[in-house]
PDB file of C-alpha atoms in Angstrom:
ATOM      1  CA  UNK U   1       8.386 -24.148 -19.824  1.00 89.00           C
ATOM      2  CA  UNK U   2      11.383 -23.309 -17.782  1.00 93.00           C
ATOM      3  CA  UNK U   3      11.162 -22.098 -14.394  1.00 95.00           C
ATOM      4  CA  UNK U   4      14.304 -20.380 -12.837  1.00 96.00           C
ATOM      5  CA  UNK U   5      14.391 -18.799  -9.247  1.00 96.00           C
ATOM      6  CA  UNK U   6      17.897 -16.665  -9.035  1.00 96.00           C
ATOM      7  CA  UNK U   7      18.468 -15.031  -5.905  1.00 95.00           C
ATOM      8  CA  UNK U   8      20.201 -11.527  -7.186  1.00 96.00           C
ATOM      9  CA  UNK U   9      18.594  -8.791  -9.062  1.00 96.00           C
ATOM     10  CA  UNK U  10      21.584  -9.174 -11.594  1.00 95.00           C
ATOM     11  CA  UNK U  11      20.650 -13.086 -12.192  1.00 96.00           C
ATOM     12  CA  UNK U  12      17.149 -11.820 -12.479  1.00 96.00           C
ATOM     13  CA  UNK U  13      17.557  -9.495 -15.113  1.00 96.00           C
ATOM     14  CA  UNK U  14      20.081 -11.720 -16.779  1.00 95.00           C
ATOM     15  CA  UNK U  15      17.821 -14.615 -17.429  1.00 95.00           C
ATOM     16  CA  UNK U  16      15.041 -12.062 -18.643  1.00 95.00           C
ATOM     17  CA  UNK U  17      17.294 -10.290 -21.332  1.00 93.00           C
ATOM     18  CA  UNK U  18      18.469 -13.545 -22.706  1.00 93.00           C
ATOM     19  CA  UNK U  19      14.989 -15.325 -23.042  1.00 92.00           C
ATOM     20  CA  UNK U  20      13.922 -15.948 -26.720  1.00 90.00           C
ATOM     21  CA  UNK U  21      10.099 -16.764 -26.080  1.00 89.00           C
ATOM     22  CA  UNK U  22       7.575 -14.856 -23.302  1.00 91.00           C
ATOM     23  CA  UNK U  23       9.314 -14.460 -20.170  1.00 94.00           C
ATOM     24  CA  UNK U  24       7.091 -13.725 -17.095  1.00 94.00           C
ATOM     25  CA  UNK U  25       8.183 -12.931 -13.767  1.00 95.00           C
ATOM     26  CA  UNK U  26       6.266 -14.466 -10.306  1.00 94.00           C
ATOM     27  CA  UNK U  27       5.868 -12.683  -7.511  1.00 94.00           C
ATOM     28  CA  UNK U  28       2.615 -13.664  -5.815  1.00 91.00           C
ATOM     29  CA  UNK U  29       1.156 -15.483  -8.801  1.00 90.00           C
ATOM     30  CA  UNK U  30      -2.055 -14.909  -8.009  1.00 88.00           C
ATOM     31  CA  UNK U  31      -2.617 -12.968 -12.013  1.00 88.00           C
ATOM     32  CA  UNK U  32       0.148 -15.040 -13.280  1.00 91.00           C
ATOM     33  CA  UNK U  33      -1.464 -18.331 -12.661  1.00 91.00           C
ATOM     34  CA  UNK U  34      -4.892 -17.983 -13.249  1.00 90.00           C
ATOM     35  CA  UNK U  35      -3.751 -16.756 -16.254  1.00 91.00           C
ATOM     36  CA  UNK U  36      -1.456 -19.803 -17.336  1.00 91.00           C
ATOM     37  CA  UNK U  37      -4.608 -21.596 -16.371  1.00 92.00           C
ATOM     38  CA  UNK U  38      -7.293 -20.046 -18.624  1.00 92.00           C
ATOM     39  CA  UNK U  39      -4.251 -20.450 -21.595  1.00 89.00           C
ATOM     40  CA  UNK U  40      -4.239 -16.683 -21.826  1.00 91.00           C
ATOM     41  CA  UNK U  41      -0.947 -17.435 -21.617  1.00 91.00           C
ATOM     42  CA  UNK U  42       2.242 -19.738 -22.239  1.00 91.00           C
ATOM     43  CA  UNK U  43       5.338 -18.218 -21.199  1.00 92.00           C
ATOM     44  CA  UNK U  44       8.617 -19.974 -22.081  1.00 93.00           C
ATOM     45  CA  UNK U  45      10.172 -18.667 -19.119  1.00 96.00           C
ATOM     46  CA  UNK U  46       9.128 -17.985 -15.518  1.00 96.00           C
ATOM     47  CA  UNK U  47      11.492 -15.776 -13.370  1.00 97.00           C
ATOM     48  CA  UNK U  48      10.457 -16.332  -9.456  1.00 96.00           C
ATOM     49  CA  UNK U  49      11.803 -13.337  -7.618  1.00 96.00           C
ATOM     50  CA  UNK U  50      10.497 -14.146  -4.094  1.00 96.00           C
ATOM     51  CA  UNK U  51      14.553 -15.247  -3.250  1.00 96.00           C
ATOM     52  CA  UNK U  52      15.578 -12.057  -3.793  1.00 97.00           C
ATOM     53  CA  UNK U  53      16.105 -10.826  -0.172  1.00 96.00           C
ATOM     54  CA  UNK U  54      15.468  -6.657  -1.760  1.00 96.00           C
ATOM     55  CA  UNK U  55      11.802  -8.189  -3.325  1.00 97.00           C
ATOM     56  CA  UNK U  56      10.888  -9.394   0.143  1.00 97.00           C
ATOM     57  CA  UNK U  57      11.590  -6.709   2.222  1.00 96.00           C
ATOM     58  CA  UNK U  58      10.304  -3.383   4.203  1.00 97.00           C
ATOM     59  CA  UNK U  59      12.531  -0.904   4.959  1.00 95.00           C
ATOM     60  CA  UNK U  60      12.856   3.044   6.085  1.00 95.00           C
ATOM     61  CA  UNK U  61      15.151   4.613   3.449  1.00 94.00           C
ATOM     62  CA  UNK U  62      15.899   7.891   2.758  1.00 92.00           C
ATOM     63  CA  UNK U  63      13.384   9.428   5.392  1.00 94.00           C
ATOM     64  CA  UNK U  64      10.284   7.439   3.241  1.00 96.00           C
ATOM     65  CA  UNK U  65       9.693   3.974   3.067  1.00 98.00           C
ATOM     66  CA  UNK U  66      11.114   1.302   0.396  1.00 98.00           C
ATOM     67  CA  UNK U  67       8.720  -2.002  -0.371  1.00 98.00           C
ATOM     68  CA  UNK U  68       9.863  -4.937  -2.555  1.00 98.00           C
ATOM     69  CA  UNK U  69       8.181  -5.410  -5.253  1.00 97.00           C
ATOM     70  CA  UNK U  70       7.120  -9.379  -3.790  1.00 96.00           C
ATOM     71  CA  UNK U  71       6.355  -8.401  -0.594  1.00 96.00           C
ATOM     72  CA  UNK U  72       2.535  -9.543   0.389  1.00 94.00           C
ATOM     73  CA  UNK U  73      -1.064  -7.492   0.930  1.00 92.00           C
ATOM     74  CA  UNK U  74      -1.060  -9.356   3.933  1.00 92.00           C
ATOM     75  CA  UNK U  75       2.720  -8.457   5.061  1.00 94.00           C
ATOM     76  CA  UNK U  76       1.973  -4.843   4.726  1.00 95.00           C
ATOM     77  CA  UNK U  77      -1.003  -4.875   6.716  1.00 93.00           C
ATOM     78  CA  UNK U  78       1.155  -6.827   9.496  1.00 93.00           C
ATOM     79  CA  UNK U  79       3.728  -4.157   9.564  1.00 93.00           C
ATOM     80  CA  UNK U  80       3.624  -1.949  13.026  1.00 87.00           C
ATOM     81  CA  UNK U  81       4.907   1.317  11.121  1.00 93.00           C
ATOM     82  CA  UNK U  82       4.452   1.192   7.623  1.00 95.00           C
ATOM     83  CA  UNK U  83       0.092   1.145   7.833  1.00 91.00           C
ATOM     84  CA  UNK U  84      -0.167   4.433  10.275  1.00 94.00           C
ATOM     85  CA  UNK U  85       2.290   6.237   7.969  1.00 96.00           C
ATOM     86  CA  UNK U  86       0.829   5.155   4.310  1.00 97.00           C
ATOM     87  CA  UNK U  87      -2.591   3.924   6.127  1.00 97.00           C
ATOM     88  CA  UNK U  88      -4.270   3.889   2.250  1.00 97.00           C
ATOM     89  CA  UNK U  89      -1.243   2.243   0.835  1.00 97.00           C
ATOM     90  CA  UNK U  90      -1.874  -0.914   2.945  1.00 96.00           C
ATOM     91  CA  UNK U  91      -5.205  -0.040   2.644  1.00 94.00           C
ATOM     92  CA  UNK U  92      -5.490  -0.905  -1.040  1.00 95.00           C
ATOM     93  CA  UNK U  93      -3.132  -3.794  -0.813  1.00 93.00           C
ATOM     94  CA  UNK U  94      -5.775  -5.212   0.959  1.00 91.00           C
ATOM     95  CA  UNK U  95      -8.524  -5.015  -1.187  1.00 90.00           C
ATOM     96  CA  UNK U  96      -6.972  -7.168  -4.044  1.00 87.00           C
ATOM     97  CA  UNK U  97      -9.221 -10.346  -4.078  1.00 78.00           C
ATOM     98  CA  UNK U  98      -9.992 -12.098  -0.911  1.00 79.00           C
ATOM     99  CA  UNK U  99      -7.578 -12.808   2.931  1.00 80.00           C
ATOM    100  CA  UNK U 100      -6.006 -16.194   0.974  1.00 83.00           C
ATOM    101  CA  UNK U 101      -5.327 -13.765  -2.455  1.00 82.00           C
ATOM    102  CA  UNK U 102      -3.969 -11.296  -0.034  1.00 84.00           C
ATOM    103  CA  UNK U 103      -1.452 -13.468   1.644  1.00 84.00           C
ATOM    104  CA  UNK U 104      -0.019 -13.711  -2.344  1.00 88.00           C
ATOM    105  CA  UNK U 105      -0.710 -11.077  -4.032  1.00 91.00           C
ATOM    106  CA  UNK U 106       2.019  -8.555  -4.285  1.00 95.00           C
ATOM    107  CA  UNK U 107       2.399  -4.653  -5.232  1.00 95.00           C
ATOM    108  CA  UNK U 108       5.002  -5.437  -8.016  1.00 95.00           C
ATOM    109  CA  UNK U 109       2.108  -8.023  -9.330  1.00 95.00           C
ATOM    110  CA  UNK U 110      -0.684  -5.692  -9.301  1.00 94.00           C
ATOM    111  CA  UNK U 111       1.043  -2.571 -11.154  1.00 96.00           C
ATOM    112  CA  UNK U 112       2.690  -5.433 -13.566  1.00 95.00           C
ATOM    113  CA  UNK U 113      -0.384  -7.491 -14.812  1.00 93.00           C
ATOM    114  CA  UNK U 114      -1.533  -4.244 -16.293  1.00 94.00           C
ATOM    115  CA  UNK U 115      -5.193  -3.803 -15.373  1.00 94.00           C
ATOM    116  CA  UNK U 116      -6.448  -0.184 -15.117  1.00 95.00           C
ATOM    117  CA  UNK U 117      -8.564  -1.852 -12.016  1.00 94.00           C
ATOM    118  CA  UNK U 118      -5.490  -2.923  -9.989  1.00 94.00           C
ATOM    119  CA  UNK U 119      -6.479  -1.714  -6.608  1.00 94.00           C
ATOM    120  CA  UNK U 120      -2.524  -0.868  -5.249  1.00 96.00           C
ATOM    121  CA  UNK U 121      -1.950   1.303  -8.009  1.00 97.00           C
ATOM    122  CA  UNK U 122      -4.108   4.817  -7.350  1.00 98.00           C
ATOM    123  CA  UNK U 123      -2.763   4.244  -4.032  1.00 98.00           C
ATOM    124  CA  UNK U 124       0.786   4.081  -5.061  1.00 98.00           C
ATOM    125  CA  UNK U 125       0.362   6.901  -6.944  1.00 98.00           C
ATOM    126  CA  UNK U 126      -1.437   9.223  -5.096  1.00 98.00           C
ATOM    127  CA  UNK U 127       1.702   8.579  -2.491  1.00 98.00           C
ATOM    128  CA  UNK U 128       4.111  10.017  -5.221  1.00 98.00           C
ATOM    129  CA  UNK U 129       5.308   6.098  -5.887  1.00 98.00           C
ATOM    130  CA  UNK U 130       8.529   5.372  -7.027  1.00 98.00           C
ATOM    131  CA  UNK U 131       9.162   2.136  -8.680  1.00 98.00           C
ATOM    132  CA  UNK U 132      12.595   0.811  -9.163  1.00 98.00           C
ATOM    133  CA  UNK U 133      13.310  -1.692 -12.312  1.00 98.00           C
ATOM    134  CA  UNK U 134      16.306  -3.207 -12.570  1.00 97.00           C
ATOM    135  CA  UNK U 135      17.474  -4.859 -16.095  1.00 95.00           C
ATOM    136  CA  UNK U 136      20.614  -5.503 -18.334  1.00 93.00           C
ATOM    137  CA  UNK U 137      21.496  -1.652 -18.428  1.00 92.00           C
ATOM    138  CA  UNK U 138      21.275  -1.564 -14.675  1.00 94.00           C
ATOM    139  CA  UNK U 139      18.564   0.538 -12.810  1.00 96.00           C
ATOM    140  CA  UNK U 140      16.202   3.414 -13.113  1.00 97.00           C
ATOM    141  CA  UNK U 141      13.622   5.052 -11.619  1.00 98.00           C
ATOM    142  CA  UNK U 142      10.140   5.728 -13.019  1.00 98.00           C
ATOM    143  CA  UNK U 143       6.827   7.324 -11.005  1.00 98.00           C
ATOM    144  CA  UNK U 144       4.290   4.985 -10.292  1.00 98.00           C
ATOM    145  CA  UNK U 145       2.115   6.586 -13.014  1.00 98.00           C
ATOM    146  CA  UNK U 146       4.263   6.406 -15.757  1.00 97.00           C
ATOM    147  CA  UNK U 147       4.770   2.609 -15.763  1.00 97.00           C
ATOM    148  CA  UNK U 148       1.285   1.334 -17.198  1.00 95.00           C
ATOM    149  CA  UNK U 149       0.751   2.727 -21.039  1.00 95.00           C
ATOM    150  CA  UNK U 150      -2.401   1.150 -21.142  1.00 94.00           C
ATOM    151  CA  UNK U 151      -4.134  -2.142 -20.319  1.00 94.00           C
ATOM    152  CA  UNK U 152      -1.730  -4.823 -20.286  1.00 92.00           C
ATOM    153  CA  UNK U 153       1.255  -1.951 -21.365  1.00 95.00           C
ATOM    154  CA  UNK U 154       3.904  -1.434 -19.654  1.00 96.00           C
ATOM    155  CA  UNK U 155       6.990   1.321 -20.034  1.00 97.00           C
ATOM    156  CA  UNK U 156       9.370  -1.874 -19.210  1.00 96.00           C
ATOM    157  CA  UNK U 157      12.183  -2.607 -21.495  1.00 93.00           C
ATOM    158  CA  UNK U 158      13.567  -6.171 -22.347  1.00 92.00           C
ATOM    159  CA  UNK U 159      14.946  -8.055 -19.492  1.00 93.00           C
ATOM    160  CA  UNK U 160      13.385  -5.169 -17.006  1.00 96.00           C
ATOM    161  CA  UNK U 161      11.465  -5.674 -13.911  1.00 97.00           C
ATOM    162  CA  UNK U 162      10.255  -3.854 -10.596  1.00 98.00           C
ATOM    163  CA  UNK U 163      12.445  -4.576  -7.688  1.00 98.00           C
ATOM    164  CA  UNK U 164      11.054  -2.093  -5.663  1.00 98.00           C
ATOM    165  CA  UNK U 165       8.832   0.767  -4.936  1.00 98.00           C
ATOM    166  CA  UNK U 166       9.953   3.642  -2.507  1.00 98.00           C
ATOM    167  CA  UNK U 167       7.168   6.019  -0.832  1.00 98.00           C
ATOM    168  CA  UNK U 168       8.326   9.817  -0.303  1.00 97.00           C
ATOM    169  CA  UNK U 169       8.979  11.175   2.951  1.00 97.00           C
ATOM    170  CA  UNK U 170       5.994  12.268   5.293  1.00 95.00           C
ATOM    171  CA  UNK U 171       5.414  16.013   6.627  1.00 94.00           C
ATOM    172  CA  UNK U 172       3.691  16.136   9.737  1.00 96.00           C
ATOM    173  CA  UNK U 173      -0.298  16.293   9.658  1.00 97.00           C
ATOM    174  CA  UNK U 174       0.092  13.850   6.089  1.00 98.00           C
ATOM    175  CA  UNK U 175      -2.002  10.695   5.587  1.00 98.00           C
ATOM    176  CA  UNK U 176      -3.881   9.137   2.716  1.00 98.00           C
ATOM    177  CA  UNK U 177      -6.858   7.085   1.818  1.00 98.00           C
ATOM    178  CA  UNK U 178      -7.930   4.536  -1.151  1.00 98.00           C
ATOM    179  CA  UNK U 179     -11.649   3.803  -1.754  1.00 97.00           C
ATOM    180  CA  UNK U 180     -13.220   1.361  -4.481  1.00 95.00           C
ATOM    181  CA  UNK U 181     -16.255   0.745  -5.748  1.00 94.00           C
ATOM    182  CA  UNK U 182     -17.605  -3.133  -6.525  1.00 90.00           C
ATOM    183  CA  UNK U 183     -20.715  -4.651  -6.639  1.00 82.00           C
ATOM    184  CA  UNK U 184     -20.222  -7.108  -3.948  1.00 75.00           C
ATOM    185  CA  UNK U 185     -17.953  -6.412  -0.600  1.00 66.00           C
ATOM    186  CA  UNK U 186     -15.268  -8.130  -1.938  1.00 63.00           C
ATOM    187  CA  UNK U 187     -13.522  -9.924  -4.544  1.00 63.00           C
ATOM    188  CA  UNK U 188     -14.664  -8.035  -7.248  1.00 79.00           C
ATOM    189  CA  UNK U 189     -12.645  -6.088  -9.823  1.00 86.00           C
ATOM    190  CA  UNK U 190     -13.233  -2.545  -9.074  1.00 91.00           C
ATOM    191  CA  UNK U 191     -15.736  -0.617 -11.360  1.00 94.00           C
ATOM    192  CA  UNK U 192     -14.139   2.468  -9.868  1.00 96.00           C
ATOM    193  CA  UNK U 193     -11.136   3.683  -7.586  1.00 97.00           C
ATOM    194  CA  UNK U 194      -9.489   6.716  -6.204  1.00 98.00           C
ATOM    195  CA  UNK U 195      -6.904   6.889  -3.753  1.00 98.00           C
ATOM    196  CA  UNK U 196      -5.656  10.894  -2.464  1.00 98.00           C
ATOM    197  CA  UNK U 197      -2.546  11.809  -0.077  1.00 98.00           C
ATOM    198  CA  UNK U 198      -2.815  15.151   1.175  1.00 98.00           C
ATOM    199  CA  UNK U 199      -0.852  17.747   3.921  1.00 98.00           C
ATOM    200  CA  UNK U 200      -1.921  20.288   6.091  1.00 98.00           C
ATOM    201  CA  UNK U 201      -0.543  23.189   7.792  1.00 97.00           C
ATOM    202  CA  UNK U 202      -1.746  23.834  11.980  1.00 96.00           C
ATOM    203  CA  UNK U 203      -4.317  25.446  10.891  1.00 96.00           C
ATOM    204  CA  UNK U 204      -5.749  22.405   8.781  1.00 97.00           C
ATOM    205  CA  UNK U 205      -5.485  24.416   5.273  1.00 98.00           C
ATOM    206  CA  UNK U 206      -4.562  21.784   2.758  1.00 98.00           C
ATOM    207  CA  UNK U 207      -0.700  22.875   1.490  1.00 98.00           C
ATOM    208  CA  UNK U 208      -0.462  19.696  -0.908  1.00 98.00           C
ATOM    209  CA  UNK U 209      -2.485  16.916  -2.689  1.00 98.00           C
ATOM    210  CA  UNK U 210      -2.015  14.624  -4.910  1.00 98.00           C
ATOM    211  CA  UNK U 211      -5.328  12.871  -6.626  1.00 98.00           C
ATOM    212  CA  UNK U 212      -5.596   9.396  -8.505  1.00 98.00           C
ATOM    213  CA  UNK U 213      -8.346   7.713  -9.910  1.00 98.00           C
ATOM    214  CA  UNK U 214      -8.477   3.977 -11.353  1.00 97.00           C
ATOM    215  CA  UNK U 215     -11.005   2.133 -14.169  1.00 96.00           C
ATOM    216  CA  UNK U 216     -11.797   4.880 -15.320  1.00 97.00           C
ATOM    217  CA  UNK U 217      -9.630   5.201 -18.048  1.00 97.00           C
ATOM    218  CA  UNK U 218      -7.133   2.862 -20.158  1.00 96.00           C
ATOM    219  CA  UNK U 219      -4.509   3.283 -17.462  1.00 96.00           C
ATOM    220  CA  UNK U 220      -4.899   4.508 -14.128  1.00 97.00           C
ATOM    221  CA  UNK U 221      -4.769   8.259 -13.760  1.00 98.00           C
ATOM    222  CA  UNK U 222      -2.732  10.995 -11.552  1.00 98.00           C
ATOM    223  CA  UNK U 223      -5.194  14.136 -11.560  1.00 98.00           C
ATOM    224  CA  UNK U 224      -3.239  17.055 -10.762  1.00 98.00           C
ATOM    225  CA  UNK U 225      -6.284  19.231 -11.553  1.00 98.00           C
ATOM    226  CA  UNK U 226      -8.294  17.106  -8.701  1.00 98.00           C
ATOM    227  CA  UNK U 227      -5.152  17.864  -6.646  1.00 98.00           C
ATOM    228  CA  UNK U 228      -4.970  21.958  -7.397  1.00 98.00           C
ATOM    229  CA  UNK U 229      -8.763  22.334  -6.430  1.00 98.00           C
ATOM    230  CA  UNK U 230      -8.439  21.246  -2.840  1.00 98.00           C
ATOM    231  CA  UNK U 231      -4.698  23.257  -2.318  1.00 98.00           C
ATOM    232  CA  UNK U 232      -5.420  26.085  -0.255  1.00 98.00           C
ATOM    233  CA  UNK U 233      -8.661  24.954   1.585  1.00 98.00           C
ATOM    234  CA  UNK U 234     -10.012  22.995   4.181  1.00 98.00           C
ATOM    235  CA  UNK U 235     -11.850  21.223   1.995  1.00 98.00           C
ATOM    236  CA  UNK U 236     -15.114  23.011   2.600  1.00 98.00           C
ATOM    237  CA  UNK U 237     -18.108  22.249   0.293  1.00 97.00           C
ATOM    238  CA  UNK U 238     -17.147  24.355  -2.655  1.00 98.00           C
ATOM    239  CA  UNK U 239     -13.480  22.671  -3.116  1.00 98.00           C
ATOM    240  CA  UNK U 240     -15.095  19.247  -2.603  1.00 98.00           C
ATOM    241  CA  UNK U 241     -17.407  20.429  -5.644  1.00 98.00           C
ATOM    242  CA  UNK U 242     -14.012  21.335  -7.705  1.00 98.00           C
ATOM    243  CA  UNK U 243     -12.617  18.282  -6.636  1.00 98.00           C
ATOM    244  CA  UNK U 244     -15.671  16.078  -7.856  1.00 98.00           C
ATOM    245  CA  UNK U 245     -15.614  18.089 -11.029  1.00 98.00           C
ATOM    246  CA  UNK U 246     -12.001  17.506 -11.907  1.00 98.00           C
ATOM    247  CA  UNK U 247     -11.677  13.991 -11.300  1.00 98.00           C
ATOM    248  CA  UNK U 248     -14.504  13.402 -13.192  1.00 98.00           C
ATOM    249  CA  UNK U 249     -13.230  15.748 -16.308  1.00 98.00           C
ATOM    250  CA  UNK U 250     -10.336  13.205 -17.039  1.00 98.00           C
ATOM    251  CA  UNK U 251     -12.101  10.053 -16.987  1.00 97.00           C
ATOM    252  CA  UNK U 252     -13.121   8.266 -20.086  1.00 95.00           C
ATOM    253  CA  UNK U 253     -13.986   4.816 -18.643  1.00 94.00           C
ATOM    254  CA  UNK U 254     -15.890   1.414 -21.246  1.00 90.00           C
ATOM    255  CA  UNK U 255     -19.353   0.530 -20.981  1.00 90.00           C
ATOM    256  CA  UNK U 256     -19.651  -2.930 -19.751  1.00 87.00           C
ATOM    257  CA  UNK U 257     -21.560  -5.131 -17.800  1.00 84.00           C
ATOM    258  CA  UNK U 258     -20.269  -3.879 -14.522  1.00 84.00           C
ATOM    259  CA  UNK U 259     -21.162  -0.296 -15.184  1.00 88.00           C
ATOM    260  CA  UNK U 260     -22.008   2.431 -18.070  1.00 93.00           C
ATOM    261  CA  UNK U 261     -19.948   5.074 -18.756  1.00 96.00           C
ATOM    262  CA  UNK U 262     -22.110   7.465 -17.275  1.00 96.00           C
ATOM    263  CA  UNK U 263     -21.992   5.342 -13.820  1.00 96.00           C
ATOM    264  CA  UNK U 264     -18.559   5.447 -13.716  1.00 96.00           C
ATOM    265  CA  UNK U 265     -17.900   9.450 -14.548  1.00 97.00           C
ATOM    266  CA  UNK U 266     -20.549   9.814 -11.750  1.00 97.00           C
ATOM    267  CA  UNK U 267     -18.862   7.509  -8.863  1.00 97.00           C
ATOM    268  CA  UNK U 268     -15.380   8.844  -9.822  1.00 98.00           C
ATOM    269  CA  UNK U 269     -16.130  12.347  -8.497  1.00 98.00           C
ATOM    270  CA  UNK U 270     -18.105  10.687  -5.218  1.00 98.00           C
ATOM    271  CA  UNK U 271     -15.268   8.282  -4.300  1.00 98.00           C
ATOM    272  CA  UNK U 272     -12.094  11.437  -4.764  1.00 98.00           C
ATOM    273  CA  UNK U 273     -14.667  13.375  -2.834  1.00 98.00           C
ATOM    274  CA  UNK U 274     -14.824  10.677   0.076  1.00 98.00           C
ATOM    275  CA  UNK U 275     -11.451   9.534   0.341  1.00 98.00           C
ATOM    276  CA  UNK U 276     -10.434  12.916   0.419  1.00 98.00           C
ATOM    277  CA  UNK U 277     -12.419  13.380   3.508  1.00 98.00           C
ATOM    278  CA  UNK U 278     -11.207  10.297   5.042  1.00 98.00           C
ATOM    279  CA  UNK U 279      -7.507  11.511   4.553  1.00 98.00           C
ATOM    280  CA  UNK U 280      -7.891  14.622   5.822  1.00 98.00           C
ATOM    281  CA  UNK U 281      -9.376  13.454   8.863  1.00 98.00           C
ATOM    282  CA  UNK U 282      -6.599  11.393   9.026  1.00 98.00           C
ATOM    283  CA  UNK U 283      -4.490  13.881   8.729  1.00 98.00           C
ATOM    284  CA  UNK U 284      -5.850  15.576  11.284  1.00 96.00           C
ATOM    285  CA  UNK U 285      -5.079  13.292  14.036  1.00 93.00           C
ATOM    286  CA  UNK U 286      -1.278  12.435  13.167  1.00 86.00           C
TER     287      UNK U 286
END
């Protein structure tokens, strides 16, 4: 195994394109290595990106917020500004395994390893998460969303990798929240997950949602349906109904030990429902 730690995004990319055998890049390592562990897997290459000064940082850009893709759960929860404007981001950065995961685990990581658990991901989404990849052919954006295909899928080409992800702009009276369903209070894979962003006008009439629900599906899912139900109200009971209904409509989640399919379809609607709540009242006081 080779194990290269360039300090440019170029270098990175570089050494990706030209590997002949499974190339895996480290960010946190906390998926990476448990997995090299169990022999899931046996990369030929490992790319560490944490000297990459654009991985490791947290910056205002372009009126939103940019976060490398190797910046920590536990950095973002540390930051002064970045948690009261994206409260659920940092939110579900922090529910990926337990405090010692969290000072390793990474954003990048999460959306990377594939899982249609990760707990950062509805999060990112809902917030209208852009990633930035970087590779041989130079860089491109891609929505959040669009970068898992499916468990263990991702829309990266050879030699590509996240760098970065930005988060939109804010209008006033904005906020967002991320809830989860496990068994235990912590460190456990979440059964279910749904993260929402929403606005409101003075009057506290929703003007715009988006919706994202996680395990539910082979890859986590934006819900614009779940979004268009709450537009236009103040969440009263009947668009909390709609709400439940929609995010329920796209799921089509396994059966497994840690829940039934049923179970799943059920909680979906009850967590969109309550994080919805939480963000608006949130929202509310911004």
């Amino acid at each position: 195994m080779r194990y290269e730690a360039p300090d440019t995004v170029e270098g990175a990319a570089a050494l990706l394109a030209a590997a002949t055998g499974d190339a895996r890049i480290l960010a946190g390592g906390t998926d990476l290595l448990v997995q090299m562990r169990s022999e899931l897997v046996d990369p030929a290459l490992i790319v560490d990106i944490k000297r990459i000064t654009e991985t490791r940082t947290v910056l205002e850009d372009k009126g939103g917020w940019r976060i490398g893709a190797a910046v920590t759960g536990a950095e973002l929860k540390e930051h002064p500004r970045l948690k009261t404007v994206w409260p659920g981001v940092v939110e579900a950065a922090n529910l990926i395994g337990s405090t010692q995961v969290q000072g390793r685990a990474t954003l990048g990581g999460n959306l990377c390893n594939g899982s249609p658990a990760a707990d950062s991901v509805p999060a990112l989404i809902a917030a209208g998460a852009i990633a930035t990849l970087a590779g041989p052919r130079g860089r491109r954006d891609l929505p959040v969303e669009d970068v898992m295909l499916g468990p263990r899928k991702l829309a990266l080409t050879k030699g590509e990798f996240v760098v970065s992800f930005w988060l939109p702009p804010r209008a006033p009276r904005s906020s967002d929240a991320y809830l989860r369903f496990i068994p235990r209070t912590e460190m456990d894979i979440a059964v279910v997950g749904a993260g929402v962003s929403l606005s409101i006008d003075a009057g506290g009439t929703i003007t715009h949602a988006r919706v994202a629900v996680g395990a539910v599906a082979p890859r986590v899912l934006l819900v614009p349906a779940a979004a268009t139900a709450i537009i236009g109200s103040r969440l009263d009971r009947a668009a909390q109904d709609r709400l439940e209904a929609a995010a329920r409509a796209v799921c089509a989640p396994i059966d497994d030990k840690r829940g039934t399919v049923e179970f799943r379809i059920e909680v979906a609607g009850v967590l969109a429902r309550r994080a919805a709540l939480i963000a608006l009242d949130r929202a509310r006081s911004v």
